[in-house]
Amino acid sequence: LAALGVALPPMLLLALLTSSAAGRRPPPSSGGPVLRRNAAYPRSRTRLAADALQPPEAPSARAIREFALPCLGLWLSSPVLSLIDTSAVGLSALPGKGASSLAALGPATTFCDGSAYLFAFLNVATTNLYSSQRAAAAAAAEGAAAGRPSPDSESVVRIAARLSLACGLLAMLVLVAFAPPLLSLYVGAETASNAAILAPAVAYVRIRALSLPAALLSGVLSAALLGAKDSLTPLLGSAVAAVCNVGLDLVGVVLLRQGVPGAAWATSVAQCAGTLSLLLVARKKLVPDGGFGLVPRRRPATAARGAAAEGA
């Protein structure tokens, strides 16, 4: 019920945004067939509708391999981070504490991974909407402009990025505030009664929840890149996160002996580093004309005075 309460409002908001965007599209002319060109249906839309009737060319086996293999590594990113934490904690635990640390880390990592998977609908919707807008722009454009993102496709990325941050912040607050009862339900009453297991697990979930906004943002950026037929760039962010996680686990867990909380901090920082690297690389490919719009920009003073003068 708690998971449904977290995931349902963003799903309704996404459906509302999609329906409102569809409602702003001008309807085709009611007189005559859809493919007939008239004033209400420009040449580009007529050509797009005609091209939509033609089946696309089947991709070659090599093209499928080149696209699918990086995708496999991409969707294994979060479990790989959890596996690195488990390895670091298990191999460096103090004598007599290895079993309890692993017993706490097991449900905590799967709980965190499952919390991110609740918002997989953001990734699916982003890939679908972004690829559709790219295809429409490519059919309407000619020459070099056919390969550039259109304003509509950039708008899809900006809305998805903001929505992912909002969902991530909401989920982060829920996990930080209600981690003990949620984990108690997750592991069962018998395991929850053992403080040596529940306390480290709660600490891990609360610390790793701090990186949930970054994880969801990384997911929608990767989904948009997949919609642009680019599966190598998202793999870069996953690789950066994995390398950072290994190094930080060596410092926090192996050298400083911080145990389960140290592994959680290592994963959170590594996830943020991977998302930052993906932001820097994906900006030129997804939103070259503006930016992701995550931080509101102040209007220049001269532009504001000019707008005020025109209004007067």
mmCIF file with all atom_site columns, N, CA, C and O in Angstrom, residues 70-114:
data_model
loop_
_atom_site.group_PDB
_atom_site.id
_atom_site.type_symbol
_atom_site.label_atom_id
_atom_site.label_alt_id
_atom_site.label_comp_id
_atom_site.label_asym_id
_atom_site.label_entity_id
_atom_site.label_seq_id
_atom_site.pdbx_PDB_ins_code
_atom_site.Cartn_x
_atom_site.Cartn_y
_atom_site.Cartn_z
_atom_site.occupancy
_atom_site.B_iso_or_equiv
_atom_site.pdbx_formal_charge
_atom_site.auth_seq_id
_atom_site.auth_comp_id
_atom_site.auth_asym_id
_atom_site.auth_atom_id
_atom_site.pdbx_PDB_model_num
ATOM 1   N N  . PRO A 1 70  ? 24.750 -3.160  -25.014 1.00 0.00 ? 70  PRO A N  1
ATOM 2   C CA . PRO A 1 70  ? 24.866 -2.090  -24.008 1.00 0.00 ? 70  PRO A CA 1
ATOM 3   C C  . PRO A 1 70  ? 23.617 -1.934  -23.151 1.00 0.00 ? 70  PRO A C  1
ATOM 4   O O  . PRO A 1 70  ? 23.720 -1.569  -21.975 1.00 0.00 ? 70  PRO A O  1
ATOM 5   N N  . CYS A 1 71  ? 22.443 -2.203  -23.724 1.00 0.00 ? 71  CYS A N  1
ATOM 6   C CA . CYS A 1 71  ? 21.212 -2.117  -22.922 1.00 0.00 ? 71  CYS A CA 1
ATOM 7   C C  . CYS A 1 71  ? 21.223 -3.128  -21.783 1.00 0.00 ? 71  CYS A C  1
ATOM 8   O O  . CYS A 1 71  ? 20.716 -2.856  -20.688 1.00 0.00 ? 71  CYS A O  1
ATOM 9   N N  . LEU A 1 72  ? 21.797 -4.300  -22.034 1.00 0.00 ? 72  LEU A N  1
ATOM 10  C CA . LEU A 1 72  ? 21.870 -5.311  -20.996 1.00 0.00 ? 72  LEU A CA 1
ATOM 11  C C  . LEU A 1 72  ? 22.685 -4.812  -19.810 1.00 0.00 ? 72  LEU A C  1
ATOM 12  O O  . LEU A 1 72  ? 22.290 -4.967  -18.652 1.00 0.00 ? 72  LEU A O  1
ATOM 13  N N  . GLY A 1 73  ? 23.831 -4.197  -20.086 1.00 0.00 ? 73  GLY A N  1
ATOM 14  C CA . GLY A 1 73  ? 24.624 -3.630  -19.004 1.00 0.00 ? 73  GLY A CA 1
ATOM 15  C C  . GLY A 1 73  ? 23.948 -2.460  -18.336 1.00 0.00 ? 73  GLY A C  1
ATOM 16  O O  . GLY A 1 73  ? 24.113 -2.227  -17.132 1.00 0.00 ? 73  GLY A O  1
ATOM 17  N N  . LEU A 1 74  ? 23.142 -1.708  -19.109 1.00 0.00 ? 74  LEU A N  1
ATOM 18  C CA . LEU A 1 74  ? 22.465 -0.544  -18.542 1.00 0.00 ? 74  LEU A CA 1
ATOM 19  C C  . LEU A 1 74  ? 21.453 -0.940  -17.480 1.00 0.00 ? 74  LEU A C  1
ATOM 20  O O  . LEU A 1 74  ? 21.419 -0.368  -16.382 1.00 0.00 ? 74  LEU A O  1
ATOM 21  N N  . TRP A 1 75  ? 20.629 -1.940  -17.763 1.00 0.00 ? 75  TRP A N  1
ATOM 22  C CA . TRP A 1 75  ? 19.594 -2.327  -16.814 1.00 0.00 ? 75  TRP A CA 1
ATOM 23  C C  . TRP A 1 75  ? 20.147 -3.134  -15.640 1.00 0.00 ? 75  TRP A C  1
ATOM 24  O O  . TRP A 1 75  ? 19.424 -3.376  -14.670 1.00 0.00 ? 75  TRP A O  1
ATOM 25  N N  . LEU A 1 76  ? 21.398 -3.543  -15.708 1.00 0.00 ? 76  LEU A N  1
ATOM 26  C CA . LEU A 1 76  ? 22.030 -4.217  -14.578 1.00 0.00 ? 76  LEU A CA 1
ATOM 27  C C  . LEU A 1 76  ? 22.795 -3.251  -13.678 1.00 0.00 ? 76  LEU A C  1
ATOM 28  O O  . LEU A 1 76  ? 23.486 -3.680  -12.761 1.00 0.00 ? 76  LEU A O  1
ATOM 29  N N  . SER A 1 77  ? 22.672 -1.962  -13.930 1.00 0.00 ? 77  SER A N  1
ATOM 30  C CA . SER A 1 77  ? 23.460 -0.979  -13.196 1.00 0.00 ? 77  SER A CA 1
ATOM 31  C C  . SER A 1 77  ? 23.162 -0.998  -11.699 1.00 0.00 ? 77  SER A C  1
ATOM 32  O O  . SER A 1 77  ? 24.070 -1.106  -10.869 1.00 0.00 ? 77  SER A O  1
ATOM 33  N N  . SER A 1 78  ? 21.902 -0.894  -11.334 1.00 0.00 ? 78  SER A N  1
ATOM 34  C CA . SER A 1 78  ? 21.552 -0.850  -9.910  1.00 0.00 ? 78  SER A CA 1
ATOM 35  C C  . SER A 1 78  ? 21.883 -2.152  -9.186  1.00 0.00 ? 78  SER A C  1
ATOM 36  O O  . SER A 1 78  ? 22.453 -2.126  -8.094  1.00 0.00 ? 78  SER A O  1
ATOM 37  N N  . PRO A 1 79  ? 21.562 -3.331  -9.741  1.00 0.00 ? 79  PRO A N  1
ATOM 38  C CA . PRO A 1 79  ? 22.000 -4.562  -9.058  1.00 0.00 ? 79  PRO A CA 1
ATOM 39  C C  . PRO A 1 79  ? 23.511 -4.683  -8.941  1.00 0.00 ? 79  PRO A C  1
ATOM 40  O O  . PRO A 1 79  ? 24.007 -5.257  -7.957  1.00 0.00 ? 79  PRO A O  1
ATOM 41  N N  . VAL A 1 80  ? 24.260 -4.140  -9.913  1.00 0.00 ? 80  VAL A N  1
ATOM 42  C CA . VAL A 1 80  ? 25.721 -4.204  -9.813  1.00 0.00 ? 80  VAL A CA 1
ATOM 43  C C  . VAL A 1 80  ? 26.214 -3.374  -8.639  1.00 0.00 ? 80  VAL A C  1
ATOM 44  O O  . VAL A 1 80  ? 27.115 -3.788  -7.891  1.00 0.00 ? 80  VAL A O  1
ATOM 45  N N  . LEU A 1 81  ? 25.635 -2.196  -8.429  1.00 0.00 ? 81  LEU A N  1
ATOM 46  C CA . LEU A 1 81  ? 26.016 -1.376  -7.281  1.00 0.00 ? 81  LEU A CA 1
ATOM 47  C C  . LEU A 1 81  ? 25.717 -2.093  -5.974  1.00 0.00 ? 81  LEU A C  1
ATOM 48  O O  . LEU A 1 81  ? 26.529 -2.062  -5.027  1.00 0.00 ? 81  LEU A O  1
ATOM 49  N N  . SER A 1 82  ? 24.577 -2.747  -5.897  1.00 0.00 ? 82  SER A N  1
ATOM 50  C CA . SER A 1 82  ? 24.243 -3.505  -4.683  1.00 0.00 ? 82  SER A CA 1
ATOM 51  C C  . SER A 1 82  ? 25.190 -4.682  -4.501  1.00 0.00 ? 82  SER A C  1
ATOM 52  O O  . SER A 1 82  ? 25.592 -5.007  -3.368  1.00 0.00 ? 82  SER A O  1
ATOM 53  N N  . LEU A 1 83  ? 25.575 -5.328  -5.587  1.00 0.00 ? 83  LEU A N  1
ATOM 54  C CA . LEU A 1 83  ? 26.502 -6.454  -5.488  1.00 0.00 ? 83  LEU A CA 1
ATOM 55  C C  . LEU A 1 83  ? 27.881 -6.004  -5.026  1.00 0.00 ? 83  LEU A C  1
ATOM 56  O O  . LEU A 1 83  ? 28.542 -6.698  -4.244  1.00 0.00 ? 83  LEU A O  1
ATOM 57  N N  . ILE A 1 84  ? 28.321 -4.825  -5.463  1.00 0.00 ? 84  ILE A N  1
ATOM 58  C CA . ILE A 1 84  ? 29.598 -4.291  -4.997  1.00 0.00 ? 84  ILE A CA 1
ATOM 59  C C  . ILE A 1 84  ? 29.555 -4.029  -3.500  1.00 0.00 ? 84  ILE A C  1
ATOM 60  O O  . ILE A 1 84  ? 30.506 -4.338  -2.764  1.00 0.00 ? 84  ILE A O  1
ATOM 61  N N  . ASP A 1 85  ? 28.448 -3.469  -3.018  1.00 0.00 ? 85  ASP A N  1
ATOM 62  C CA . ASP A 1 85  ? 28.306 -3.240  -1.570  1.00 0.00 ? 85  ASP A CA 1
ATOM 63  C C  . ASP A 1 85  ? 28.345 -4.554  -0.801  1.00 0.00 ? 85  ASP A C  1
ATOM 64  O O  . ASP A 1 85  ? 29.005 -4.662  0.244   1.00 0.00 ? 85  ASP A O  1
ATOM 65  N N  . THR A 1 86  ? 27.631 -5.546  -1.301  1.00 0.00 ? 86  THR A N  1
ATOM 66  C CA . THR A 1 86  ? 27.600 -6.839  -0.611  1.00 0.00 ? 86  THR A CA 1
ATOM 67  C C  . THR A 1 86  ? 28.985 -7.466  -0.555  1.00 0.00 ? 86  THR A C  1
ATOM 68  O O  . THR A 1 86  ? 29.393 -8.010  0.488   1.00 0.00 ? 86  THR A O  1
ATOM 69  N N  . SER A 1 87  ? 29.722 -7.383  -1.642  1.00 0.00 ? 87  SER A N  1
ATOM 70  C CA . SER A 1 87  ? 31.068 -7.956  -1.660  1.00 0.00 ? 87  SER A CA 1
ATOM 71  C C  . SER A 1 87  ? 31.986 -7.230  -0.694  1.00 0.00 ? 87  SER A C  1
ATOM 72  O O  . SER A 1 87  ? 32.752 -7.862  0.047   1.00 0.00 ? 87  SER A O  1
ATOM 73  N N  . ALA A 1 88  ? 31.929 -5.902  -0.684  1.00 0.00 ? 88  ALA A N  1
ATOM 74  C CA . ALA A 1 88  ? 32.810 -5.136  0.197   1.00 0.00 ? 88  ALA A CA 1
ATOM 75  C C  . ALA A 1 88  ? 32.499 -5.400  1.662   1.00 0.00 ? 88  ALA A C  1
ATOM 76  O O  . ALA A 1 88  ? 33.409 -5.596  2.486   1.00 0.00 ? 88  ALA A O  1
ATOM 77  N N  . VAL A 1 89  ? 31.220 -5.417  2.015   1.00 0.00 ? 89  VAL A N  1
ATOM 78  C CA . VAL A 1 89  ? 30.847 -5.651  3.415   1.00 0.00 ? 89  VAL A CA 1
ATOM 79  C C  . VAL A 1 89  ? 31.168 -7.076  3.831   1.00 0.00 ? 89  VAL A C  1
ATOM 80  O O  . VAL A 1 89  ? 31.695 -7.317  4.926   1.00 0.00 ? 89  VAL A O  1
ATOM 81  N N  . GLY A 1 90  ? 30.884 -8.045  2.985   1.00 0.00 ? 90  GLY A N  1
ATOM 82  C CA . GLY A 1 90  ? 31.134 -9.436  3.350   1.00 0.00 ? 90  GLY A CA 1
ATOM 83  C C  . GLY A 1 90  ? 32.600 -9.769  3.494   1.00 0.00 ? 90  GLY A C  1
ATOM 84  O O  . GLY A 1 90  ? 32.983 -10.536 4.387   1.00 0.00 ? 90  GLY A O  1
ATOM 85  N N  . LEU A 1 91  ? 33.455 -9.190  2.633   1.00 0.00 ? 91  LEU A N  1
ATOM 86  C CA . LEU A 1 91  ? 34.879 -9.526  2.669   1.00 0.00 ? 91  LEU A CA 1
ATOM 87  C C  . LEU A 1 91  ? 35.651 -8.757  3.735   1.00 0.00 ? 91  LEU A C  1
ATOM 88  O O  . LEU A 1 91  ? 36.736 -9.192  4.130   1.00 0.00 ? 91  LEU A O  1
ATOM 89  N N  . SER A 1 92  ? 35.121 -7.638  4.174   1.00 0.00 ? 92  SER A N  1
ATOM 90  C CA . SER A 1 92  ? 35.853 -6.817  5.139   1.00 0.00 ? 92  SER A CA 1
ATOM 91  C C  . SER A 1 92  ? 35.209 -6.763  6.511   1.00 0.00 ? 92  SER A C  1
ATOM 92  O O  . SER A 1 92  ? 35.642 -5.970  7.355   1.00 0.00 ? 92  SER A O  1
ATOM 93  N N  . ALA A 1 93  ? 34.185 -7.565  6.763   1.00 0.00 ? 93  ALA A N  1
ATOM 94  C CA . ALA A 1 93  ? 33.504 -7.520  8.062   1.00 0.00 ? 93  ALA A CA 1
ATOM 95  C C  . ALA A 1 93  ? 34.410 -8.037  9.171   1.00 0.00 ? 93  ALA A C  1
ATOM 96  O O  . ALA A 1 93  ? 35.278 -8.893  8.957   1.00 0.00 ? 93  ALA A O  1
ATOM 97  N N  . LEU A 1 94  ? 34.234 -7.484  10.354  1.00 0.00 ? 94  LEU A N  1
ATOM 98  C CA . LEU A 1 94  ? 34.995 -7.932  11.515  1.00 0.00 ? 94  LEU A CA 1
ATOM 99  C C  . LEU A 1 94  ? 34.573 -9.339  11.899  1.00 0.00 ? 94  LEU A C  1
ATOM 100 O O  . LEU A 1 94  ? 33.459 -9.779  11.594  1.00 0.00 ? 94  LEU A O  1
ATOM 101 N N  . PRO A 1 95  ? 35.454 -10.079 12.547  1.00 0.00 ? 95  PRO A N  1
ATOM 102 C CA . PRO A 1 95  ? 35.106 -11.451 12.955  1.00 0.00 ? 95  PRO A CA 1
ATOM 103 C C  . PRO A 1 95  ? 33.848 -11.472 13.827  1.00 0.00 ? 95  PRO A C  1
ATOM 104 O O  . PRO A 1 95  ? 33.733 -10.723 14.792  1.00 0.00 ? 95  PRO A O  1
ATOM 105 N N  . GLY A 1 96  ? 32.938 -12.328 13.464  1.00 0.00 ? 96  GLY A N  1
ATOM 106 C CA . GLY A 1 96  ? 31.698 -12.461 14.211  1.00 0.00 ? 96  GLY A CA 1
ATOM 107 C C  . GLY A 1 96  ? 30.584 -11.546 13.765  1.00 0.00 ? 96  GLY A C  1
ATOM 108 O O  . GLY A 1 96  ? 29.445 -11.691 14.228  1.00 0.00 ? 96  GLY A O  1
ATOM 109 N N  . LYS A 1 97  ? 30.854 -10.582 12.865  1.00 0.00 ? 97  LYS A N  1
ATOM 110 C CA . LYS A 1 97  ? 29.831 -9.633  12.428  1.00 0.00 ? 97  LYS A CA 1
ATOM 111 C C  . LYS A 1 97  ? 29.495 -9.773  10.946  1.00 0.00 ? 97  LYS A C  1
ATOM 112 O O  . LYS A 1 97  ? 28.613 -9.066  10.446  1.00 0.00 ? 97  LYS A O  1
ATOM 113 N N  . GLY A 1 98  ? 30.175 -10.651 10.252  1.00 0.00 ? 98  GLY A N  1
ATOM 114 C CA . GLY A 1 98  ? 29.926 -10.782 8.830   1.00 0.00 ? 98  GLY A CA 1
ATOM 115 C C  . GLY A 1 98  ? 28.540 -11.296 8.520   1.00 0.00 ? 98  GLY A C  1
ATOM 116 O O  . GLY A 1 98  ? 27.870 -10.792 7.604   1.00 0.00 ? 98  GLY A O  1
ATOM 117 N N  . ALA A 1 99  ? 28.073 -12.277 9.276   1.00 0.00 ? 99  ALA A N  1
ATOM 118 C CA . ALA A 1 99  ? 26.759 -12.859 9.000   1.00 0.00 ? 99  ALA A CA 1
ATOM 119 C C  . ALA A 1 99  ? 25.640 -11.855 9.231   1.00 0.00 ? 99  ALA A C  1
ATOM 120 O O  . ALA A 1 99  ? 24.717 -11.718 8.411   1.00 0.00 ? 99  ALA A O  1
ATOM 121 N N  . SER A 1 100 ? 25.702 -11.129 10.352  1.00 0.00 ? 100 SER A N  1
ATOM 122 C CA . SER A 1 100 ? 24.641 -10.159 10.631  1.00 0.00 ? 100 SER A CA 1
ATOM 123 C C  . SER A 1 100 ? 24.672 -8.988  9.644   1.00 0.00 ? 100 SER A C  1
ATOM 124 O O  . SER A 1 100 ? 23.615 -8.468  9.253   1.00 0.00 ? 100 SER A O  1
ATOM 125 N N  . SER A 1 101 ? 25.873 -8.572  9.227   1.00 0.00 ? 101 SER A N  1
ATOM 126 C CA . SER A 1 101 ? 25.965 -7.475  8.257   1.00 0.00 ? 101 SER A CA 1
ATOM 127 C C  . SER A 1 101 ? 25.370 -7.882  6.913   1.00 0.00 ? 101 SER A C  1
ATOM 128 O O  . SER A 1 101 ? 24.626 -7.120  6.287   1.00 0.00 ? 101 SER A O  1
ATOM 129 N N  . LEU A 1 102 ? 25.687 -9.095  6.460   1.00 0.00 ? 102 LEU A N  1
ATOM 130 C CA . LEU A 1 102 ? 25.115 -9.564  5.198   1.00 0.00 ? 102 LEU A CA 1
ATOM 131 C C  . LEU A 1 102 ? 23.621 -9.793  5.317   1.00 0.00 ? 102 LEU A C  1
ATOM 132 O O  . LEU A 1 102 ? 22.867 -9.571  4.356   1.00 0.00 ? 102 LEU A O  1
ATOM 133 N N  . ALA A 1 103 ? 23.170 -10.258 6.484   1.00 0.00 ? 103 ALA A N  1
ATOM 134 C CA . ALA A 1 103 ? 21.735 -10.457 6.682   1.00 0.00 ? 103 ALA A CA 1
ATOM 135 C C  . ALA A 1 103 ? 20.977 -9.137  6.639   1.00 0.00 ? 103 ALA A C  1
ATOM 136 O O  . ALA A 1 103 ? 19.823 -9.095  6.202   1.00 0.00 ? 103 ALA A O  1
ATOM 137 N N  . ALA A 1 104 ? 21.619 -8.054  7.078   1.00 0.00 ? 104 ALA A N  1
ATOM 138 C CA . ALA A 1 104 ? 20.983 -6.737  7.010   1.00 0.00 ? 104 ALA A CA 1
ATOM 139 C C  . ALA A 1 104 ? 21.075 -6.150  5.618   1.00 0.00 ? 104 ALA A C  1
ATOM 140 O O  . ALA A 1 104 ? 20.147 -5.472  5.141   1.00 0.00 ? 104 ALA A O  1
ATOM 141 N N  . LEU A 1 105 ? 22.190 -6.412  4.933   1.00 0.00 ? 105 LEU A N  1
ATOM 142 C CA . LEU A 1 105 ? 22.409 -5.806  3.623   1.00 0.00 ? 105 LEU A CA 1
ATOM 143 C C  . LEU A 1 105 ? 21.539 -6.449  2.542   1.00 0.00 ? 105 LEU A C  1
ATOM 144 O O  . LEU A 1 105 ? 21.134 -5.762  1.587   1.00 0.00 ? 105 LEU A O  1
ATOM 145 N N  . GLY A 1 106 ? 21.241 -7.730  2.674   1.00 0.00 ? 106 GLY A N  1
ATOM 146 C CA . GLY A 1 106 ? 20.450 -8.410  1.655   1.00 0.00 ? 106 GLY A CA 1
ATOM 147 C C  . GLY A 1 106 ? 19.089 -7.778  1.428   1.00 0.00 ? 106 GLY A C  1
ATOM 148 O O  . GLY A 1 106 ? 18.787 -7.317  0.312   1.00 0.00 ? 106 GLY A O  1
ATOM 149 N N  . PRO A 1 107 ? 18.230 -7.706  2.438   1.00 0.00 ? 107 PRO A N  1
ATOM 150 C CA . PRO A 1 107 ? 16.918 -7.069  2.213   1.00 0.00 ? 107 PRO A CA 1
ATOM 151 C C  . PRO A 1 107 ? 17.007 -5.577  1.955   1.00 0.00 ? 107 PRO A C  1
ATOM 152 O O  . PRO A 1 107 ? 16.166 -5.015  1.251   1.00 0.00 ? 107 PRO A O  1
ATOM 153 N N  . ALA A 1 108 ? 18.033 -4.911  2.512   1.00 0.00 ? 108 ALA A N  1
ATOM 154 C CA . ALA A 1 108 ? 18.144 -3.459  2.311   1.00 0.00 ? 108 ALA A CA 1
ATOM 155 C C  . ALA A 1 108 ? 18.441 -3.128  0.859   1.00 0.00 ? 108 ALA A C  1
ATOM 156 O O  . ALA A 1 108 ? 17.861 -2.191  0.289   1.00 0.00 ? 108 ALA A O  1
ATOM 157 N N  . THR A 1 109 ? 19.340 -3.879  0.215   1.00 0.00 ? 109 THR A N  1
ATOM 158 C CA . THR A 1 109 ? 19.672 -3.596  -1.186  1.00 0.00 ? 109 THR A CA 1
ATOM 159 C C  . THR A 1 109 ? 18.491 -3.901  -2.108  1.00 0.00 ? 109 THR A C  1
ATOM 160 O O  . THR A 1 109 ? 18.186 -3.113  -3.015  1.00 0.00 ? 109 THR A O  1
ATOM 161 N N  . THR A 1 110 ? 17.832 -5.021  -1.899  1.00 0.00 ? 110 THR A N  1
ATOM 162 C CA . THR A 1 110 ? 16.677 -5.338  -2.753  1.00 0.00 ? 110 THR A CA 1
ATOM 163 C C  . THR A 1 110 ? 15.533 -4.361  -2.523  1.00 0.00 ? 110 THR A C  1
ATOM 164 O O  . THR A 1 110 ? 14.780 -4.040  -3.460  1.00 0.00 ? 110 THR A O  1
ATOM 165 N N  . PHE A 1 111 ? 15.385 -3.870  -1.299  1.00 0.00 ? 111 PHE A N  1
ATOM 166 C CA . PHE A 1 111 ? 14.346 -2.885  -1.012  1.00 0.00 ? 111 PHE A CA 1
ATOM 167 C C  . PHE A 1 111 ? 14.633 -1.580  -1.757  1.00 0.00 ? 111 PHE A C  1
ATOM 168 O O  . PHE A 1 111 ? 13.722 -0.971  -2.330  1.00 0.00 ? 111 PHE A O  1
ATOM 169 N N  . CYS A 1 112 ? 15.883 -1.145  -1.757  1.00 0.00 ? 112 CYS A N  1
ATOM 170 C CA . CYS A 1 112 ? 16.239 0.093   -2.468  1.00 0.00 ? 112 CYS A CA 1
ATOM 171 C C  . CYS A 1 112 ? 16.091 -0.074  -3.971  1.00 0.00 ? 112 CYS A C  1
ATOM 172 O O  . CYS A 1 112 ? 15.583 0.823   -4.660  1.00 0.00 ? 112 CYS A O  1
ATOM 173 N N  . ASP A 1 113 ? 16.546 -1.208  -4.501  1.00 0.00 ? 113 ASP A N  1
ATOM 174 C CA . ASP A 1 113 ? 16.399 -1.440  -5.942  1.00 0.00 ? 113 ASP A CA 1
ATOM 175 C C  . ASP A 1 113 ? 14.931 -1.495  -6.342  1.00 0.00 ? 113 ASP A C  1
ATOM 176 O O  . ASP A 1 113 ? 14.530 -0.954  -7.379  1.00 0.00 ? 113 ASP A O  1
ATOM 177 N N  . GLY A 1 114 ? 14.114 -2.147  -5.518  1.00 0.00 ? 114 GLY A N  1
ATOM 178 C CA . GLY A 1 114 ? 12.685 -2.218  -5.819  1.00 0.00 ? 114 GLY A CA 1
ATOM 179 C C  . GLY A 1 114 ? 12.005 -0.869  -5.745  1.00 0.00 ? 114 GLY A C  1
ATOM 180 O O  . GLY A 1 114 ? 11.061 -0.602  -6.511  1.00 0.00 ? 114 GLY A O  1
#
